[in-house]
One Martini backbone bead per residue (centre of mass of N, CA, C, O) as a GRO file, in nm:
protein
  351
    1UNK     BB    1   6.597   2.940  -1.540
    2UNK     BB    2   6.568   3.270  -1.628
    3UNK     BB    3   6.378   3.519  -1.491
    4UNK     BB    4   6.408   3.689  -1.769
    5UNK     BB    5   6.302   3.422  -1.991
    6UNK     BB    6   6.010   3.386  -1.881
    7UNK     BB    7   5.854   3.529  -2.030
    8UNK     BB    8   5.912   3.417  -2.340
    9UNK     BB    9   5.799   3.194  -2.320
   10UNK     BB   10   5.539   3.011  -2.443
   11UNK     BB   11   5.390   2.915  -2.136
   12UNK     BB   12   5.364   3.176  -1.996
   13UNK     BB   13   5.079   3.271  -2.046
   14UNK     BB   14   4.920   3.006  -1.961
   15UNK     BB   15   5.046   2.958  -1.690
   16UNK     BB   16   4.906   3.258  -1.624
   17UNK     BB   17   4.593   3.191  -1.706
   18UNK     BB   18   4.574   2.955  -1.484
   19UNK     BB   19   4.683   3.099  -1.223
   20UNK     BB   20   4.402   3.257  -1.226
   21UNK     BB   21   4.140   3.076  -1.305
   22UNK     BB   22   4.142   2.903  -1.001
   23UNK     BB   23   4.063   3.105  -0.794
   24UNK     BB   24   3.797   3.183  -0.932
   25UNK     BB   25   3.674   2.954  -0.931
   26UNK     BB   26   3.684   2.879  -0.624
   27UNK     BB   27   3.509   3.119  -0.576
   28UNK     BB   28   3.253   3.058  -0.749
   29UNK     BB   29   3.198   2.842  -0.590
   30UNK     BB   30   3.161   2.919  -0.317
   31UNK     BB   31   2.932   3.108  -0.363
   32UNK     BB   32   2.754   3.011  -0.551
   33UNK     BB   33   2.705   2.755  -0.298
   34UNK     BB   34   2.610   2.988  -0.082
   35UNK     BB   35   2.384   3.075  -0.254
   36UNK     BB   36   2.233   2.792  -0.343
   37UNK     BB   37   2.172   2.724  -0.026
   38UNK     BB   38   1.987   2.992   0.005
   39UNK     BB   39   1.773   2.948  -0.198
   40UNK     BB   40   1.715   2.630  -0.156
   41UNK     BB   41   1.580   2.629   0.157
   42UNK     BB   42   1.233   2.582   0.071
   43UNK     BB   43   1.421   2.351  -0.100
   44UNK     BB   44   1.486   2.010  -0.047
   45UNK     BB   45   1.607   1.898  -0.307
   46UNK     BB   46   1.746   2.119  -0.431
   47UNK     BB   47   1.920   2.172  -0.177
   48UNK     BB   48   2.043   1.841  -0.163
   49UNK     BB   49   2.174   1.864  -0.453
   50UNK     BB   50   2.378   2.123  -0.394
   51UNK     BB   51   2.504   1.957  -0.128
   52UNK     BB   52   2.616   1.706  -0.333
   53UNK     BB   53   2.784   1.845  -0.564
   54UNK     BB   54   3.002   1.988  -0.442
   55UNK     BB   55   3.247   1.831  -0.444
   56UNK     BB   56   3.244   1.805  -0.803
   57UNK     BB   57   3.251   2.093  -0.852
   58UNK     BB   58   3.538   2.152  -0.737
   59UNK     BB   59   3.624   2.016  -1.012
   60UNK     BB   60   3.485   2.129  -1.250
   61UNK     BB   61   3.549   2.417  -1.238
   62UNK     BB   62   3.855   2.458  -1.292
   63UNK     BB   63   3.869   2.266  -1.550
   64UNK     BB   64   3.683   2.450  -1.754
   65UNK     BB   65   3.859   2.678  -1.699
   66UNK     BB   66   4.125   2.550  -1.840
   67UNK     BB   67   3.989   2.493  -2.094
   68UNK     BB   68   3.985   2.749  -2.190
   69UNK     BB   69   4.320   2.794  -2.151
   70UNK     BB   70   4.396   2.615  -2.386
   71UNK     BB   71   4.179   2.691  -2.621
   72UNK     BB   72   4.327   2.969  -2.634
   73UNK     BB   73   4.603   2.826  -2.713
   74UNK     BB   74   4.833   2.769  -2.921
   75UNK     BB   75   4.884   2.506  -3.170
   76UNK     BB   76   5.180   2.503  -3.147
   77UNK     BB   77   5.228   2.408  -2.890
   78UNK     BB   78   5.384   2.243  -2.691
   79UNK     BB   79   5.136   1.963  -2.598
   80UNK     BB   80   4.853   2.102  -2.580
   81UNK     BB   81   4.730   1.834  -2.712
   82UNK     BB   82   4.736   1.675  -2.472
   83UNK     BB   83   4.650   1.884  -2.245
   84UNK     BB   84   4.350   1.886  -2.332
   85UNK     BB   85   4.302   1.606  -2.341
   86UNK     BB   86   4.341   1.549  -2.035
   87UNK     BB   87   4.138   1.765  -1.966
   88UNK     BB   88   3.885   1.672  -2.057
   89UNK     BB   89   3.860   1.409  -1.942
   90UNK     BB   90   3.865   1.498  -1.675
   91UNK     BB   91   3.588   1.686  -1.700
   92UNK     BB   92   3.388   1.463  -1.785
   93UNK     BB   93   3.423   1.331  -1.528
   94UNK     BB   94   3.349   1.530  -1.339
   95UNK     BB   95   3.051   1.578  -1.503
   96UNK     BB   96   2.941   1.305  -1.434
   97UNK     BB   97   3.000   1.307  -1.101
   98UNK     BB   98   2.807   1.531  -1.053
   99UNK     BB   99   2.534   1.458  -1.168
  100UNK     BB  100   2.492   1.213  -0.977
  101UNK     BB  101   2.517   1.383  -0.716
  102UNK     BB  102   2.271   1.501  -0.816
  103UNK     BB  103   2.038   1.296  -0.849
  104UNK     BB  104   2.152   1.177  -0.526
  105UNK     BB  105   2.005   1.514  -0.409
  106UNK     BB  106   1.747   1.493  -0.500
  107UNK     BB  107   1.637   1.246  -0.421
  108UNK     BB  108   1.722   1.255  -0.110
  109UNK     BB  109   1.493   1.485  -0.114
  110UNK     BB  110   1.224   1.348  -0.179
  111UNK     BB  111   1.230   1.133   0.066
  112UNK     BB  112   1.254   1.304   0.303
  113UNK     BB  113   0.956   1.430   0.217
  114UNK     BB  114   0.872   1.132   0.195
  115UNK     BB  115   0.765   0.887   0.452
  116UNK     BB  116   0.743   0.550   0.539
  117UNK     BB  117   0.686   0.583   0.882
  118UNK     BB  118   0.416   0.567   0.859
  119UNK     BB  119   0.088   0.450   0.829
  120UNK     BB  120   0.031   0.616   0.578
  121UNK     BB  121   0.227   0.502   0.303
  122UNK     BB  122   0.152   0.532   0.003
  123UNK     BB  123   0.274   0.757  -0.145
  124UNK     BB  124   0.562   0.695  -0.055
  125UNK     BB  125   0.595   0.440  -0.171
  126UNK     BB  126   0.602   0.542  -0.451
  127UNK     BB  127   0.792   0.781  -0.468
  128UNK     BB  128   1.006   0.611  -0.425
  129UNK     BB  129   0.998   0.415  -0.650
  130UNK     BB  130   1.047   0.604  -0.840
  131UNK     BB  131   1.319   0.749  -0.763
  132UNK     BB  132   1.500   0.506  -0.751
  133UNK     BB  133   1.446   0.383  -1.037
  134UNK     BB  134   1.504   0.675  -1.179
  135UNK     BB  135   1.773   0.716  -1.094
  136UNK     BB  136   1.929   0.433  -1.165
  137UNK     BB  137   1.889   0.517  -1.468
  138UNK     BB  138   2.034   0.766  -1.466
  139UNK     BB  139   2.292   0.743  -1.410
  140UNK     BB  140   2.346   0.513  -1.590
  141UNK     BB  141   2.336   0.673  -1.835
  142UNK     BB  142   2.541   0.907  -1.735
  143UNK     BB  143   2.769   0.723  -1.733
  144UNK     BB  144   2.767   0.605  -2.007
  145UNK     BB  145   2.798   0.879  -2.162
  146UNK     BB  146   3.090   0.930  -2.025
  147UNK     BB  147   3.211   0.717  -2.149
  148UNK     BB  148   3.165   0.772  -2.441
  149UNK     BB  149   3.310   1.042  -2.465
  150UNK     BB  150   3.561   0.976  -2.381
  151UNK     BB  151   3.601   0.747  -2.619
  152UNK     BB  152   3.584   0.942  -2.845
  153UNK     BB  153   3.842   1.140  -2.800
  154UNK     BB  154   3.961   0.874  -2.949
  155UNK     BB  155   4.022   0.739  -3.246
  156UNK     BB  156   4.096   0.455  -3.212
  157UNK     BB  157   3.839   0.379  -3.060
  158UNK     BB  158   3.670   0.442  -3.310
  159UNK     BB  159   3.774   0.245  -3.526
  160UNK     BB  160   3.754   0.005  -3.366
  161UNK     BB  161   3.455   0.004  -3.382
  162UNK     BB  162   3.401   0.018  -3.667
  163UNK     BB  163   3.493  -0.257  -3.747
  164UNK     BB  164   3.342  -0.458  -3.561
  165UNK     BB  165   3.099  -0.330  -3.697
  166UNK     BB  166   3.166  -0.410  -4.001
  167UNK     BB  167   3.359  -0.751  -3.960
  168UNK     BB  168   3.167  -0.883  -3.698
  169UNK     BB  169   2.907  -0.986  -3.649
  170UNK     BB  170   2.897  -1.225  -3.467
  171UNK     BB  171   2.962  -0.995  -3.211
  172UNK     BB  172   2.747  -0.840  -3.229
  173UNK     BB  173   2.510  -1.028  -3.177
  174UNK     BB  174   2.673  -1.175  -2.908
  175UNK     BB  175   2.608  -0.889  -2.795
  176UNK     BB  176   2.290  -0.840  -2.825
  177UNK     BB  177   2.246  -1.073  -2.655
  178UNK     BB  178   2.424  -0.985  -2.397
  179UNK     BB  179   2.205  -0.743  -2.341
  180UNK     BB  180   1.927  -0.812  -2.346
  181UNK     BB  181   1.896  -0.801  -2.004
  182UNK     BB  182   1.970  -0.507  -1.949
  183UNK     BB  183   1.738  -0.376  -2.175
  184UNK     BB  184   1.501  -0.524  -2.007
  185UNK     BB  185   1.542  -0.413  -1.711
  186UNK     BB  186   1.554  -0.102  -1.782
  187UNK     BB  187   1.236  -0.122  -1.918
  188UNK     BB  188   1.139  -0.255  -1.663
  189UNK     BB  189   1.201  -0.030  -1.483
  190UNK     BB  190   1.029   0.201  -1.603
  191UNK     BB  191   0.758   0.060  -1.561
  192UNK     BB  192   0.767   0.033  -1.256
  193UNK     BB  193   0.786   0.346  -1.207
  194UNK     BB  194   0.490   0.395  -1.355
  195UNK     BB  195   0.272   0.168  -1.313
  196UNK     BB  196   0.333   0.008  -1.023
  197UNK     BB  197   0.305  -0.298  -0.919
  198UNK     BB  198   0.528  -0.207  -0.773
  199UNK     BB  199   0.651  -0.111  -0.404
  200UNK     BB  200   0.815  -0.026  -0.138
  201UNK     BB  201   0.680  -0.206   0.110
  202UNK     BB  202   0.529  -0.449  -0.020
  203UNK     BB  203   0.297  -0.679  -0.006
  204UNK     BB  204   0.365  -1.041  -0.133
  205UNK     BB  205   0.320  -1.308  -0.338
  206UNK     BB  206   0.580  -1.536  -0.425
  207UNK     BB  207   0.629  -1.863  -0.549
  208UNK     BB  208   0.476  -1.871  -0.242
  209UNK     BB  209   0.618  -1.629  -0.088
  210UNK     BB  210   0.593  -1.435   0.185
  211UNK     BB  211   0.659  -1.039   0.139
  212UNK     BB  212   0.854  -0.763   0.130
  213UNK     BB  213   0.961  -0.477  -0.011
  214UNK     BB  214   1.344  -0.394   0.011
  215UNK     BB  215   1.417  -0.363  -0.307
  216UNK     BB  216   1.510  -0.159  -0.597
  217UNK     BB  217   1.700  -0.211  -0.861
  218UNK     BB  218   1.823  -0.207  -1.217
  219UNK     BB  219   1.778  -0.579  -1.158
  220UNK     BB  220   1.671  -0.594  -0.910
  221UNK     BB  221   1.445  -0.774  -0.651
  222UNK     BB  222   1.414  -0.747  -0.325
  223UNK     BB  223   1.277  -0.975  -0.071
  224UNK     BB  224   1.101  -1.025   0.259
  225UNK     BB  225   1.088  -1.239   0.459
  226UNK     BB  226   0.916  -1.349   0.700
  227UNK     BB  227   1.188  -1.501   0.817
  228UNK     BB  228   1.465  -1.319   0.662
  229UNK     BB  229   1.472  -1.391   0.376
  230UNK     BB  230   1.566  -1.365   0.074
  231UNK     BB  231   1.442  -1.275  -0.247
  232UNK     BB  232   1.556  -1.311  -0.617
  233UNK     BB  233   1.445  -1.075  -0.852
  234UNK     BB  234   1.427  -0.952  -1.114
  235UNK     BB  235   1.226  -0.709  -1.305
  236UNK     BB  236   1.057  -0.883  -1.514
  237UNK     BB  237   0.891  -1.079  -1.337
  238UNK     BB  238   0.692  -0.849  -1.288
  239UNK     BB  239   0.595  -0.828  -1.598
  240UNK     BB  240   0.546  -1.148  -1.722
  241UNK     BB  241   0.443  -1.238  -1.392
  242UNK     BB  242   0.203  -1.368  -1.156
  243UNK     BB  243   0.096  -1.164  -0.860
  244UNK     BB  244   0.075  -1.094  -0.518
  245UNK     BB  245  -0.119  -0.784  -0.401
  246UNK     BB  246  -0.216  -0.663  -0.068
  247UNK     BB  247  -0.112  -0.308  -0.124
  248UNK     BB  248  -0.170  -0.160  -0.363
  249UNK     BB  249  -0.435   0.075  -0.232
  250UNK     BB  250  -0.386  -0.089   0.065
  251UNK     BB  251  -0.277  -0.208   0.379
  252UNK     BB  252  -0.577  -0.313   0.404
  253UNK     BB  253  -0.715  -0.638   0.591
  254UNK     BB  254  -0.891  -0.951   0.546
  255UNK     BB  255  -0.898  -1.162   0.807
  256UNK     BB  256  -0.880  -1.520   0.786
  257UNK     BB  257  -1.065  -1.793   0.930
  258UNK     BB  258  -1.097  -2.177   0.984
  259UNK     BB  259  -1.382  -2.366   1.146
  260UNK     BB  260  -1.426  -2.698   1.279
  261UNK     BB  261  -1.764  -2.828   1.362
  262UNK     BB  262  -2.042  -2.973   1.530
  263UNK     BB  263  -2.370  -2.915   1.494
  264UNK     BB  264  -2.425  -2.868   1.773
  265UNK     BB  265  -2.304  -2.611   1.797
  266UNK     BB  266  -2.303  -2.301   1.889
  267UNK     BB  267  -2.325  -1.960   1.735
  268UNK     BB  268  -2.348  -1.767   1.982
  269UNK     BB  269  -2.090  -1.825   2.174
  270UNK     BB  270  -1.892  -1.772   1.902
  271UNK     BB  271  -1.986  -1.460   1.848
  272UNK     BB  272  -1.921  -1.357   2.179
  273UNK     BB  273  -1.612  -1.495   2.160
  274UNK     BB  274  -1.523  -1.289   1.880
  275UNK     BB  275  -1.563  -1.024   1.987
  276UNK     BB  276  -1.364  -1.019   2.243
  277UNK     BB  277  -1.121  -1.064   2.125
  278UNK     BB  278  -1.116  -0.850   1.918
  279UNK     BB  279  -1.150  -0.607   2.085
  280UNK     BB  280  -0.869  -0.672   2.228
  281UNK     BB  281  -0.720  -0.659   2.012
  282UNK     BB  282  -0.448  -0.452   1.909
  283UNK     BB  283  -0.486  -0.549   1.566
  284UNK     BB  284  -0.744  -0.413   1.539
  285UNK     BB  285  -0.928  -0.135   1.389
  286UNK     BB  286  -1.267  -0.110   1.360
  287UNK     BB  287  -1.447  -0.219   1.122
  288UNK     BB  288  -1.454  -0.562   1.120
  289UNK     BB  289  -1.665  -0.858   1.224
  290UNK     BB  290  -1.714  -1.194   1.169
  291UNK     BB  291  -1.933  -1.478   1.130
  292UNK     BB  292  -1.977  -1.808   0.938
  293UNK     BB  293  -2.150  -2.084   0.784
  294UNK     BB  294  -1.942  -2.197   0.459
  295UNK     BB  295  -1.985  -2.493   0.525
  296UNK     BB  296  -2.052  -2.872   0.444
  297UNK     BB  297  -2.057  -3.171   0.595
  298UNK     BB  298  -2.141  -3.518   0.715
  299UNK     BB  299  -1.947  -3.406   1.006
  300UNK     BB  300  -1.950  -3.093   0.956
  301UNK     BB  301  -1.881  -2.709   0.996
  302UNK     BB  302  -1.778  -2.426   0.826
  303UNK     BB  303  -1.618  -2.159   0.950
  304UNK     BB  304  -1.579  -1.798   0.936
  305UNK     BB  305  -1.369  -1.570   1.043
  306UNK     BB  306  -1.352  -1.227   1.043
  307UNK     BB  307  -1.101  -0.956   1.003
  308UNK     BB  308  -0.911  -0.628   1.077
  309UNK     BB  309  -0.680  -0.456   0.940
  310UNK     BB  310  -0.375  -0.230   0.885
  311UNK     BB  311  -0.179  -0.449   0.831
  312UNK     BB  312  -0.042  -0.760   0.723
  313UNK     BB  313   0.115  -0.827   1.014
  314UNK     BB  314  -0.185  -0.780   1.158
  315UNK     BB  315  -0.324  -0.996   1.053
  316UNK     BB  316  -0.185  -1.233   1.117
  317UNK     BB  317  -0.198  -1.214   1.399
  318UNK     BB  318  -0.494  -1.171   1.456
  319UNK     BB  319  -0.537  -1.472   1.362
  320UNK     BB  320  -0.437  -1.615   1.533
  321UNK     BB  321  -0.556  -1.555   1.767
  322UNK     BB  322  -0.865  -1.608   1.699
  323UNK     BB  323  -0.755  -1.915   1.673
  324UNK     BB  324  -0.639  -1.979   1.965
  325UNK     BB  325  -0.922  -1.843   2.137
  326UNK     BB  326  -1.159  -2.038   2.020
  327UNK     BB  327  -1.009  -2.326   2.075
  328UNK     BB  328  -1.025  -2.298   2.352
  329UNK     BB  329  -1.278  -2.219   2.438
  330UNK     BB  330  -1.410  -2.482   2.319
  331UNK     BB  331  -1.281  -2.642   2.509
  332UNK     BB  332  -1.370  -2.519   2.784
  333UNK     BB  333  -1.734  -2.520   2.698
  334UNK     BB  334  -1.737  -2.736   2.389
  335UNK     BB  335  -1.598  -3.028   2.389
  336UNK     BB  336  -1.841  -3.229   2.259
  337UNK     BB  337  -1.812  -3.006   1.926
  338UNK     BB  338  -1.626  -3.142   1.836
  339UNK     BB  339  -1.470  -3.315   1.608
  340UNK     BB  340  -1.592  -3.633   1.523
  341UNK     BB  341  -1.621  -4.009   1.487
  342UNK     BB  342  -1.916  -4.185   1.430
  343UNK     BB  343  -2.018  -4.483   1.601
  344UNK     BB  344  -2.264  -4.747   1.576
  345UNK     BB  345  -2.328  -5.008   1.697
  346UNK     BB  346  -2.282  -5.281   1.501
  347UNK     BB  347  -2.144  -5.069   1.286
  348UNK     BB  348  -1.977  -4.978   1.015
  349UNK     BB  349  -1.763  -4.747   0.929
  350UNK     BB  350  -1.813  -4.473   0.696
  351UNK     BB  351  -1.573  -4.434   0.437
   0.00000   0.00000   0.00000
């Protein structure tokens, strides 16, 4: 083509406003977020949504300002409307990226905020729960609507939707029995998110299997059991069947020993060897520890013995210590005082 009927081409103006306004956008973008990131520094989740942004925001500026010259072009232009519909595309799905990336760069400026590898992590805790579940929440939500959007640019895929909800009511019903489990799970995110029956590093008992909450995602929560194990449940498991949770208000917790000895046994040297095991166990907290004798049969006594930890894992260790420092000094100190079946000479022994 001679380059003096180039002015004249019809695609001239627009090829010619488009390639003003891409390096536009592109300034526009490196400023502007090279401001936002200067404004929103003393702001850590701010800060981190507008560092993960950036990526998609590369693309959406420019999409953006291209849309506004294509919707500007003359509607006569050979192509134009491919290429708008072409564009739009593009920035939706450009825009929906962006989304995404806000949500979890707000998100991990929350979490970054509130850390859970403390002691007393019952806040930061709960902050987690809330944040993961309502990010996946949100992002799910931000993706179908963004699939929402391109497919409705399209004509045809409007009609073809109008028709089989219109004429299929059987596939209508067997889609909406098939959705039935994704929007039960997403309703279950929201109550666990706002409730918080179970928060992530929750220890619970759950089937029968002691763990801790390892993961909770927009369909299923991992559990962490004691030995390694993954245990998944739903998320609405936790809405509508009943479970143990041990640190709801507090990691902290009161483990118990039981053990059964011979009435002959005495209970001070035994209260004097519960002190010093405890004392010394670097796993209890310093709140309390306790002997009681809670029941008896007619051949011997049950004990039980309490002490306190910091976190459930410290209590079942405290529980072991105690459970076979106590079993060693009575072997060692008075084995003849453990439990035994007494037979008298003579006599039947008792059934």
């Amino acid at each position: 083509m001679n380059l003096q009927m180039l002015p004249s081409h019809p695609w001239f103006g627009t090829w010619l406003g488009a390639l003003v306004v891409v390096p536009l956008a592109l300034a526009v973008y490196r400023l502007g977020g090279l401001l936002l990131l200067r404004v929103t520094r003393s702001t850590p989740a701010l800060h981190a949504m507008v560092g993960k942004s950036r990526s998609a925001a590369r693309w959406a500026l420019p999409l953006m300002a291209l849309q506004a010259v294509w919707q500007a072009a003359p509607d006569d232009l050979r192509f134009i409307a491919s290429v708008r519909h072409l564009n739009g595309l593009l920035l939706i799905a450009a825009a929906t990226w962006l989304a995404v990336r806000a949500i979890s760069g707000f998100t991990q400026g929350v979490l970054a905020q509130h850390p859970a590898d403390v002691e007393d992590n019952l806040n930061a805790r709960r902050i987690h729960t809330q944040a993961n579940v309502l990010s996946r929440t949100a992002m799910t939500m931000v993706l179908v609507a963004g699939a929402s959007l391109m497919l409705m640019t399209f004509p045809g895929a409007r009609q073809v939707g109008a028709s089989l909800l219109a004429s299929a009511g059987v596939i209508g019903i067997v889609a909406g029995l098939a959705a039935k489990p994704v929007f039960s799970n997403l309703i279950a995110g929201l109550q666990i998110a706002l409730a918080q029956p179970i928060r992530i590093d929750d220890v619970l008992v759950v089937e029968g299997e002691w763990g801790r909450v390892e993961e909770i995602t927009g369909t299923f929560v991992v559990l962490k059991l004691w030995d390694e194990r993954r245990l998944i449940l739903p998320l609405t498991y936790f809405i509508e069947k009943p479970f143990q949770s041990w640190t709801r208000h507090s990691a902290q917790l009161l483990g118990s020993v039981f053990i059964y000895v011979d009435y002959g046994m005495p209970l001070a040297p035994l209260r004097t060897e519960l002190e010093r095991i405890v004392r010394a166990a670097p796993e209890w907290d310093g709140r309390t520890f306790v002997l009681q004798v809670t029941d008896t049969t007619e051949r011997s006594m049950q004990l039980r013995l309490l002490a306190t930890a910091a976190t459930a894992p410290l209590a079942f260790d405290l529980r072991c210590r105690i459970r076979e420092g106590m079993i060693d000094f009575m072997q060692r100190e008075h084995p003849t005082h453990l439990p035994r079946l007494r037979i008298d000479a003579g006599q039947e022994p008792t059934p």
